[in-house]
Amino acid sequence: MGCAVTAISSGEGKREDAFALGSDEFRDSKKISHAFTEGAAEGREDAQPANINVLLITSNAVPKLETVLPLLARRATIVLMTIQMEPLEVPYMQFVLPGHRLIASTEASRENHIKMPEFAERKQIKPWTEVFEITAGGVAKAFERLEKGEMRCRGVLARSQA
C-alpha cells in the first residue's frame, strides 16, 4: 500500500515471520531502540527513531505506551484494534506535547468488509493458521497455547481428516 512497515513484538521469536509478511523493520519491545532489517543478524542502535506516523495496535492487550511513544513521529495516530478489560494508561506529557491522536477501531465498515476479500484475492494473501482438532483435547490444547502466549497465528478448530 506504499507504507514502510515496522513490526513491534514482545520478543524476537516473531522477527522472521514479520519479514515474511512484508515488514521493512522489526523491533523487540524489550529493546525498543534496536531496529532489525531483513537478513541482519544484529540490530542497529537507533537513538532517535521517531518516524512512525500511524501505529496499529493489534495485540491482545495494549502495550505500555511509554515504551512505544518514542518511536512515533510528531502528530502520530495510535489506532487501538484490540479489546482489553484493564484501564488504558496514557503518559500524558509524552502523549500531548507531540500532538498524538488516539483512535479506537475494533471493527471495519461494511464497505471494508466487502473490499477485504477482493483485496486478499488480488494480492494473493493467505491466512496463517494453527489448526487444532475440534475435540475436547484439541480445544484444551488451543486454549493452553493461547493462555501461555504461544499462539503464533490464528487458531482454527477443524474436524480430523481421517
Short mmCIF file of C-alpha atoms in Angstrom, two decimals:
data_model
loop_
_atom_site.label_atom_id
_atom_site.label_comp_id
_atom_site.label_asym_id
_atom_site.label_seq_id
_atom_site.Cartn_x
_atom_site.Cartn_y
_atom_site.Cartn_z
CA MET A 1 0.00 0.00 0.00
CA GLY A 2 3.00 2.29 -0.17
CA CYS A 3 3.84 2.43 3.54
CA ALA A 4 7.02 1.43 5.33
CA VAL A 5 6.08 -1.14 7.97
CA THR A 6 7.75 -1.55 11.37
CA ALA A 7 6.65 -4.65 13.30
CA ILE A 8 6.92 -4.49 17.09
CA SER A 9 6.70 -7.66 19.16
CA SER A 10 7.35 -8.62 22.77
CA GLY A 11 10.25 -10.85 21.77
CA GLU A 12 12.43 -11.78 18.82
CA GLY A 13 10.53 -15.02 18.20
CA LYS A 14 8.35 -13.43 15.53
CA ARG A 15 11.10 -11.50 13.71
CA GLU A 16 11.34 -13.88 10.72
CA ASP A 17 7.55 -14.05 10.49
CA ALA A 18 7.38 -10.25 10.39
CA PHE A 19 9.77 -10.12 7.44
CA ALA A 20 7.97 -12.99 5.68
CA LEU A 21 4.78 -10.92 5.93
CA GLY A 22 6.50 -7.92 4.34
CA SER A 23 7.74 -5.83 7.26
CA ASP A 24 10.58 -3.41 6.49
CA GLU A 25 11.84 -3.24 10.07
CA PHE A 26 11.43 -5.21 13.30
CA ARG A 27 11.71 -4.04 16.90
CA ASP A 28 11.59 -6.05 20.11
CA SER A 29 9.55 -4.09 22.66
CA LYS A 30 12.06 -5.09 25.36
CA LYS A 31 14.90 -3.43 23.36
CA ILE A 32 12.85 -0.83 21.50
CA SER A 33 15.85 1.30 20.49
CA HIS A 34 17.31 -1.57 18.40
CA ALA A 35 15.99 -1.85 14.84
CA PHE A 36 16.43 -5.00 12.76
CA THR A 37 16.18 -5.14 8.99
CA GLU A 38 15.66 -8.31 6.96
CA GLY A 39 18.73 -10.54 6.91
CA ALA A 40 20.59 -8.55 9.59
CA ALA A 41 21.76 -10.76 12.45
CA GLU A 42 22.28 -7.81 14.79
CA GLY A 43 20.02 -4.86 15.37
CA ARG A 44 21.36 -1.36 14.96
CA GLU A 45 21.02 1.25 17.69
CA ASP A 46 18.55 3.93 16.64
CA ALA A 47 18.82 6.79 19.12
CA GLN A 48 16.08 8.94 17.56
CA PRO A 49 13.71 6.62 15.73
CA ALA A 50 10.62 8.89 15.79
CA ASN A 51 9.31 8.04 12.33
CA ILE A 52 6.07 6.07 12.75
CA ASN A 53 3.05 8.11 11.63
CA VAL A 54 0.34 5.52 12.30
CA LEU A 55 0.68 2.86 14.99
CA LEU A 56 -1.84 0.00 14.68
CA ILE A 57 -2.03 -1.93 17.95
CA THR A 58 -3.36 -5.40 17.14
CA SER A 59 -2.01 -7.37 20.11
CA ASN A 60 -4.28 -8.99 22.68
CA ALA A 61 -3.55 -6.10 25.09
CA VAL A 62 -2.34 -2.54 24.69
CA PRO A 63 1.40 -2.35 25.45
CA LYS A 64 2.80 0.19 27.89
CA LEU A 65 2.54 3.31 25.76
CA GLU A 66 5.66 4.90 27.26
CA THR A 67 7.58 2.09 25.53
CA VAL A 68 6.32 2.84 22.01
CA LEU A 69 5.77 6.62 22.14
CA PRO A 70 9.47 7.37 21.39
CA LEU A 71 9.01 5.62 18.02
CA LEU A 72 6.25 7.98 16.90
CA ALA A 73 6.62 10.97 14.62
CA ARG A 74 5.05 14.26 15.75
CA ARG A 75 1.24 14.25 15.43
CA ALA A 76 1.14 10.47 15.00
CA THR A 77 -2.08 8.49 15.28
CA ILE A 78 -2.39 5.45 17.53
CA VAL A 79 -5.18 3.09 16.44
CA LEU A 80 -6.33 0.59 19.07
CA MET A 81 -7.63 -2.51 17.30
CA THR A 82 -7.78 -4.62 20.43
CA ILE A 83 -10.13 -5.07 23.34
CA GLN A 84 -8.95 -5.31 26.92
CA MET A 85 -10.72 -5.07 30.25
CA GLU A 86 -7.94 -3.14 32.06
CA PRO A 87 -7.98 0.66 32.00
CA LEU A 88 -5.79 2.32 29.38
CA GLU A 89 -2.88 4.27 30.85
CA VAL A 90 -1.58 7.16 28.76
CA PRO A 91 1.58 9.04 29.82
CA TYR A 92 0.07 12.50 29.50
CA MET A 93 3.02 14.79 28.68
CA GLN A 94 4.68 12.25 26.35
CA PHE A 95 1.38 11.94 24.51
CA VAL A 96 0.06 15.52 24.43
CA LEU A 97 3.19 17.58 23.71
CA PRO A 98 3.92 15.93 20.32
CA GLY A 99 0.21 16.20 19.41
CA HIS A 100 -0.57 12.49 19.09
CA ARG A 101 -4.10 11.20 18.50
CA LEU A 102 -5.75 8.06 19.86
CA ILE A 103 -8.48 6.23 17.95
CA ALA A 104 -10.37 3.08 18.93
CA SER A 105 -11.36 0.92 15.97
CA THR A 106 -12.46 -2.61 16.76
CA GLU A 107 -14.49 -3.21 13.62
CA ALA A 108 -14.33 -2.28 9.96
CA SER A 109 -17.09 -0.62 7.98
CA ARG A 110 -19.46 -2.66 5.82
CA GLU A 111 -17.68 -1.30 2.72
CA ASN A 112 -14.32 -2.50 4.05
CA HIS A 113 -15.77 -5.95 4.79
CA ILE A 114 -16.88 -6.15 1.16
CA LYS A 115 -13.50 -4.99 -0.18
CA MET A 116 -11.28 -7.16 2.07
CA PRO A 117 -11.80 -10.50 0.23
CA GLU A 118 -11.28 -8.75 -3.13
CA PHE A 119 -8.01 -7.23 -1.88
CA ALA A 120 -6.86 -10.56 -0.41
CA GLU A 121 -7.57 -12.36 -3.69
CA ARG A 122 -5.87 -9.69 -5.80
CA LYS A 123 -2.74 -9.69 -3.59
CA GLN A 124 -2.80 -13.49 -3.06
CA ILE A 125 -2.98 -13.04 0.72
CA LYS A 126 -3.50 -16.31 2.60
CA PRO A 127 -4.15 -16.60 6.34
CA TRP A 128 -1.52 -18.12 8.61
CA THR A 129 -3.31 -20.63 10.80
CA GLU A 130 -2.58 -23.16 13.50
CA VAL A 131 -5.14 -25.97 13.28
CA PHE A 132 -6.47 -27.90 16.29
CA GLU A 133 -8.88 -30.83 16.27
CA ILE A 134 -12.42 -29.90 17.21
CA THR A 135 -12.42 -32.22 20.20
CA ALA A 136 -12.23 -31.54 23.93
CA GLY A 137 -8.49 -32.27 23.78
CA GLY A 138 -7.96 -30.01 20.76
CA VAL A 139 -9.86 -27.14 22.37
CA ALA A 140 -7.90 -27.60 25.62
CA LYS A 141 -4.60 -27.57 23.71
CA ALA A 142 -5.60 -24.43 21.78
CA PHE A 143 -6.57 -22.58 24.96
CA GLU A 144 -3.40 -23.72 26.73
CA ARG A 145 -1.23 -22.31 23.90
CA LEU A 146 -3.30 -19.12 23.84
CA GLU A 147 -3.06 -18.56 27.60
CA LYS A 148 0.71 -19.21 27.60
CA GLY A 149 1.18 -16.69 24.78
CA GLU A 150 2.48 -19.41 22.44
CA MET A 151 -0.13 -18.97 19.69
CA ARG A 152 1.85 -17.54 16.77
CA CYS A 153 -1.03 -17.02 14.35
CA ARG A 154 -4.80 -17.52 14.10
CA GLY A 155 -6.03 -20.66 15.89
CA VAL A 156 -8.60 -22.72 13.97
CA LEU A 157 -10.68 -25.67 15.18
CA ALA A 158 -11.27 -28.25 12.43
CA ARG A 159 -12.56 -31.78 12.05
CA SER A 160 -10.00 -34.53 11.67
CA GLN A 161 -9.49 -35.52 8.01
CA ALA A 162 -9.13 -39.23 8.92
#
